[in-house]
């Protein structure tokens, strides 16, 4: 249907010389179906359905690490923001929860 196609494509599918071309809207997924009409053997007209399925992609989250933390050996405890600009991803991924884990390889 035209609403599904408008949501998925910036350039609607078209044929030229047997080549199918189209352009997708970024970060969208779904399915759209089109009627293809073959009029190459006039007056016979042939109809076919073309279905294009765009699968979702789980885009990775993004974040920025703070610059290196430097302190003197006897300063004791440090606490502060080490990760900033946290984003779960584009609109479809924005509802996902982002969490961090850290492995410390402490060699004395």
XYZ file of N, CA, C and O in Angstrom, residues 7-99:
372
model
N 6.573 5.140 3.929
C 7.336 5.034 5.171
C 8.695 4.371 4.961
O 9.613 4.587 5.725
N 8.829 3.537 3.927
C 10.057 2.769 3.707
C 11.020 3.369 2.692
O 12.221 3.155 2.787
N 10.497 4.081 1.710
C 11.323 4.480 0.569
C 11.422 5.996 0.421
O 10.426 6.700 0.511
N 12.639 6.479 0.168
C 12.795 7.872 -0.228
C 12.627 7.989 -1.735
O 12.224 9.028 -2.233
N 12.982 6.920 -2.447
C 12.738 6.813 -3.888
C 11.997 5.502 -4.116
O 12.519 4.433 -3.788
N 10.780 5.588 -4.626
C 9.968 4.389 -4.827
C 10.620 3.445 -5.837
O 11.318 3.894 -6.759
N 10.389 2.144 -5.699
C 10.945 1.181 -6.644
C 10.498 1.462 -8.073
O 9.363 1.850 -8.317
N 11.431 1.272 -8.994
C 11.113 1.431 -10.422
C 11.988 0.481 -11.229
O 13.063 0.080 -10.794
N 11.484 0.115 -12.409
C 12.222 -0.731 -13.342
C 12.709 0.106 -14.506
O 11.999 0.972 -14.997
N 13.922 -0.188 -14.947
C 14.439 0.440 -16.154
C 15.391 -0.558 -16.797
O 16.405 -0.921 -16.192
N 15.043 -1.021 -17.983
C 15.891 -1.978 -18.683
C 16.081 -3.280 -17.916
O 17.133 -3.888 -17.980
N 15.082 -3.660 -17.118
C 15.166 -4.892 -16.345
C 15.841 -4.731 -14.996
O 15.954 -5.681 -14.227
N 16.293 -3.528 -14.673
C 16.967 -3.288 -13.407
C 16.003 -2.614 -12.426
O 15.383 -1.603 -12.764
N 15.891 -3.180 -11.245
C 15.069 -2.612 -10.192
C 15.929 -1.665 -9.364
O 17.052 -1.999 -8.987
N 15.414 -0.481 -9.081
C 16.155 0.451 -8.227
C 15.193 1.130 -7.264
O 14.014 1.341 -7.568
N 15.701 1.447 -6.078
C 14.940 2.166 -5.065
C 15.902 2.666 -3.996
O 17.058 2.243 -3.938
N 15.444 3.562 -3.141
C 16.249 4.064 -2.028
C 15.410 3.993 -0.761
O 14.236 4.375 -0.757
N 16.012 3.478 0.310
C 15.312 3.283 1.575
C 15.457 4.483 2.509
O 16.471 5.172 2.486
N 14.447 4.689 3.342
C 14.522 5.659 4.425
C 15.426 5.038 5.493
O 15.311 3.849 5.790
N 16.339 5.805 6.047
C 17.257 5.284 7.063
C 16.496 4.848 8.309
O 15.522 5.485 8.707
N 16.929 3.752 8.895
C 16.428 3.246 10.174
C 14.949 2.867 10.154
O 14.270 2.956 11.171
N 14.438 2.444 9.006
C 13.049 1.989 8.906
C 13.040 0.547 8.422
O 13.924 0.105 7.706
N 12.014 -0.190 8.832
C 11.858 -1.558 8.355
C 10.375 -1.855 8.176
O 9.516 -1.156 8.689
N 10.089 -2.890 7.410
C 8.716 -3.288 7.135
C 8.627 -3.925 5.766
O 9.632 -4.329 5.177
N 7.412 -3.996 5.249
C 7.185 -4.635 3.956
C 6.263 -3.771 3.115
O 5.339 -3.147 3.636
N 6.526 -3.740 1.835
C 5.668 -3.039 0.883
C 5.493 -3.928 -0.340
O 6.423 -4.626 -0.742
N 4.292 -3.916 -0.904
C 3.978 -4.745 -2.070
C 3.564 -3.842 -3.221
O 2.833 -2.874 -3.034
N 4.059 -4.183 -4.412
C 3.797 -3.385 -5.608
C 3.249 -4.267 -6.721
O 3.618 -5.437 -6.824
N 2.397 -3.699 -7.556
C 1.935 -4.370 -8.769
C 2.888 -4.027 -9.896
O 3.161 -2.859 -10.152
N 3.405 -5.047 -10.539
C 4.290 -4.850 -11.680
C 3.486 -5.206 -12.939
O 2.919 -6.290 -13.018
N 3.471 -4.320 -13.889
C 2.727 -4.530 -15.128
C 3.699 -4.671 -16.283
O 4.553 -3.806 -16.485
N 3.575 -5.771 -17.014
C 4.414 -5.999 -18.194
C 3.573 -5.741 -19.432
O 2.639 -6.473 -19.734
N 3.887 -4.687 -20.150
C 3.147 -4.337 -21.363
C 4.012 -4.514 -22.605
O 3.711 -3.979 -23.663
N 5.092 -5.309 -22.482
C 6.021 -5.453 -23.609
C 5.431 -6.250 -24.763
O 5.899 -6.128 -25.887
N 4.436 -7.073 -24.493
C 3.812 -7.861 -25.560
C 2.377 -7.369 -25.711
O 1.438 -7.979 -25.237
N 2.231 -6.239 -26.357
C 0.916 -5.642 -26.532
C 0.104 -6.475 -27.522
O 0.666 -6.998 -28.478
N -1.142 -6.680 -27.375
C -2.062 -6.126 -26.384
C -2.138 -6.966 -25.101
O -2.935 -6.678 -24.232
N -1.301 -8.005 -24.967
C -1.329 -8.830 -23.761
C -0.656 -8.072 -22.615
O 0.434 -7.538 -22.777
N -1.315 -8.024 -21.479
C -0.772 -7.349 -20.305
C -0.626 -8.388 -19.202
O -1.533 -9.161 -18.940
N 0.538 -8.413 -18.579
C 0.820 -9.369 -17.513
C 1.055 -8.613 -16.204
O 1.765 -7.616 -16.187
N 0.436 -9.100 -15.126
C 0.585 -8.473 -13.815
C 1.291 -9.428 -12.868
O 1.047 -10.622 -12.865
N 2.158 -8.890 -12.062
C 2.840 -9.660 -11.024
C 2.922 -8.791 -9.772
O 2.954 -7.564 -9.856
N 2.998 -9.436 -8.624
C 3.200 -8.720 -7.376
C 4.669 -8.799 -6.984
O 5.287 -9.850 -7.073
N 5.202 -7.693 -6.560
C 6.571 -7.632 -6.057
C 6.482 -7.195 -4.603
O 5.911 -6.156 -4.286
N 7.031 -8.002 -3.715
C 7.043 -7.679 -2.295
C 8.491 -7.411 -1.878
O 9.379 -8.209 -2.161
N 8.714 -6.285 -1.214
C 10.047 -5.940 -0.728
C 9.983 -5.921 0.798
O 9.203 -5.164 1.388
N 10.783 -6.790 1.412
C 10.846 -6.903 2.876
C 12.148 -6.276 3.351
O 13.222 -6.695 2.943
N 12.050 -5.273 4.204
C 13.221 -4.623 4.780
C 13.309 -5.077 6.238
O 12.414 -4.794 7.031
N 14.365 -5.812 6.558
C 14.526 -6.375 7.899
C 15.113 -5.346 8.863
O 15.944 -4.525 8.477
N 14.688 -5.417 10.128
C 15.254 -4.484 11.112
C 16.691 -4.849 11.447
O 17.089 -6.005 11.371
N 17.458 -3.839 11.777
C 18.849 -4.021 12.183
C 18.988 -3.412 13.575
O 18.533 -2.303 13.808
N 19.592 -4.149 14.463
C 19.802 -3.627 15.808
C 21.080 -2.794 15.793
O 22.180 -3.309 15.896
N 20.903 -1.483 15.643
C 22.056 -0.589 15.606
C 22.725 -0.540 16.975
O 22.049 -0.530 18.000
N 24.037 -0.501 17.002
C 24.728 -0.491 18.294
C 24.539 0.838 19.023
O 24.382 1.882 18.400
N 24.557 0.788 20.343
C 24.513 2.047 21.095
C 25.819 2.809 20.906
O 26.815 2.253 20.442
N 25.806 4.064 21.273
C 27.032 4.850 21.188
C 27.238 5.592 22.507
O 26.290 5.857 23.242
N 28.479 5.900 22.791
C 28.821 6.639 23.999
C 30.223 7.203 23.842
O 30.969 6.820 22.961
N 30.562 8.115 24.716
C 31.884 8.731 24.717
C 32.526 8.495 26.080
O 31.889 8.734 27.111
N 33.758 8.012 26.058
C 34.507 7.857 27.302
C 35.167 9.172 27.669
O 35.647 9.900 26.799
N 35.177 9.458 28.964
C 35.871 10.656 29.449
C 37.364 10.481 29.179
O 37.849 9.357 29.013
N 38.105 11.574 29.141
C 39.548 11.448 28.934
C 40.178 10.634 30.072
O 39.553 10.357 31.078
N 41.412 10.287 29.924
C 42.125 9.509 30.945
C 41.999 10.164 32.316
O 42.001 11.390 32.439
N 41.890 9.306 33.323
C 41.807 9.788 34.693
C 43.190 9.640 35.303
O 43.761 8.549 35.314
N 43.735 10.740 35.776
C 45.064 10.712 36.382
C 44.964 11.201 37.812
O 44.282 12.186 38.094
N 45.636 10.484 38.719
C 45.659 10.890 40.113
C 46.924 10.372 40.771
O 47.559 9.447 40.268
N 47.299 10.992 41.862
C 48.486 10.569 42.606
C 48.172 9.297 43.387
O 47.022 9.052 43.747
N 49.186 8.505 43.679
C 48.978 7.206 44.298
C 48.319 7.264 45.672
O 47.641 6.334 46.070
N 48.464 8.319 46.423
C 47.892 8.392 47.769
C 46.626 9.246 47.840
O 46.185 9.604 48.928
N 46.028 9.571 46.712
C 44.846 10.428 46.709
C 43.593 9.720 47.213
O 42.616 10.360 47.546
N 43.584 8.419 47.228
C 42.406 7.702 47.718
C 41.377 7.468 46.631
O 41.705 7.204 45.486
N 40.136 7.624 46.989
C 39.019 7.273 46.103
C 38.725 8.381 45.089
O 38.820 9.566 45.390
N 38.311 7.955 43.875
C 37.875 8.885 42.830
C 36.492 8.468 42.369
O 36.211 7.277 42.209
N 35.621 9.406 42.153
C 34.301 9.137 41.575
C 33.966 10.278 40.629
O 34.215 11.442 40.938
N 33.440 9.943 39.470
C 33.078 10.969 38.495
C 32.488 10.328 37.256
O 32.413 9.110 37.135
N 32.045 11.158 36.326
C 31.459 10.671 35.079
C 32.559 10.164 34.164
O 33.428 10.924 33.758
N 32.513 8.871 33.864
C 33.502 8.287 32.974
C 32.910 8.011 31.599
O 33.633 7.858 30.629
N 31.573 7.939 31.513
C 30.881 7.688 30.248
C 29.833 8.779 30.069
O 29.021 9.019 30.953
N 29.856 9.444 28.913
C 28.910 10.525 28.631
C 28.316 10.338 27.239
O 28.740 9.472 26.475
N 27.331 11.136 26.907
C 26.669 11.103 25.593
C 26.201 9.698 25.243
O 26.464 9.191 24.156
N 25.475 9.064 26.153
C 24.988 7.691 25.959
C 23.729 7.725 25.099
O 22.784 8.454 25.387
N 23.723 6.942 24.025
C 22.569 6.837 23.138
C 22.306 5.372 22.829
O 23.220 4.633 22.459
N 21.049 4.935 22.989
C 20.684 3.548 22.673
C 20.678 3.306 21.169
O 20.695 2.175 20.721
N 20.635 4.350 20.368
C 20.616 4.212 18.914
C 19.478 5.016 18.317
O 18.846 5.813 19.005
N 19.188 4.805 17.041
C 18.113 5.538 16.370
C 16.745 5.251 16.999
O 16.621 4.432 17.908
N 15.729 5.880 16.472
C 14.377 5.848 17.018
C 13.910 4.453 17.419
O 13.414 4.261 18.518
N 14.076 3.444 16.561
C 13.587 2.100 16.880
C 14.339 1.483 18.047
O 13.832 0.611 18.726
N 15.578 1.874 18.262
C 16.411 1.310 19.314
C 16.374 2.139 20.595
O 16.877 1.708 21.630
N 15.775 3.320 20.545
C 15.834 4.259 21.668
C 15.197 3.711 22.944
O 15.547 4.139 24.038
N 14.270 2.762 22.829
C 13.619 2.217 24.017
C 14.435 1.118 24.682
O 14.093 0.659 25.766
N 15.510 0.690 24.039
C 16.356 -0.337 24.633
C 17.159 0.243 25.788
O 17.548 1.401 25.765
N 17.381 -0.582 26.786
C 18.156 -0.148 27.942
C 19.639 -0.412 27.670
O 20.012 -1.480 27.205
N 20.476 0.569 27.961
C 21.910 0.441 27.777
C 22.545 0.225 29.140
O 22.234 0.921 30.098
N 23.421 -0.761 29.232
C 24.142 -0.990 30.489
C 25.611 -1.220 30.169
O 25.977 -1.551 29.044
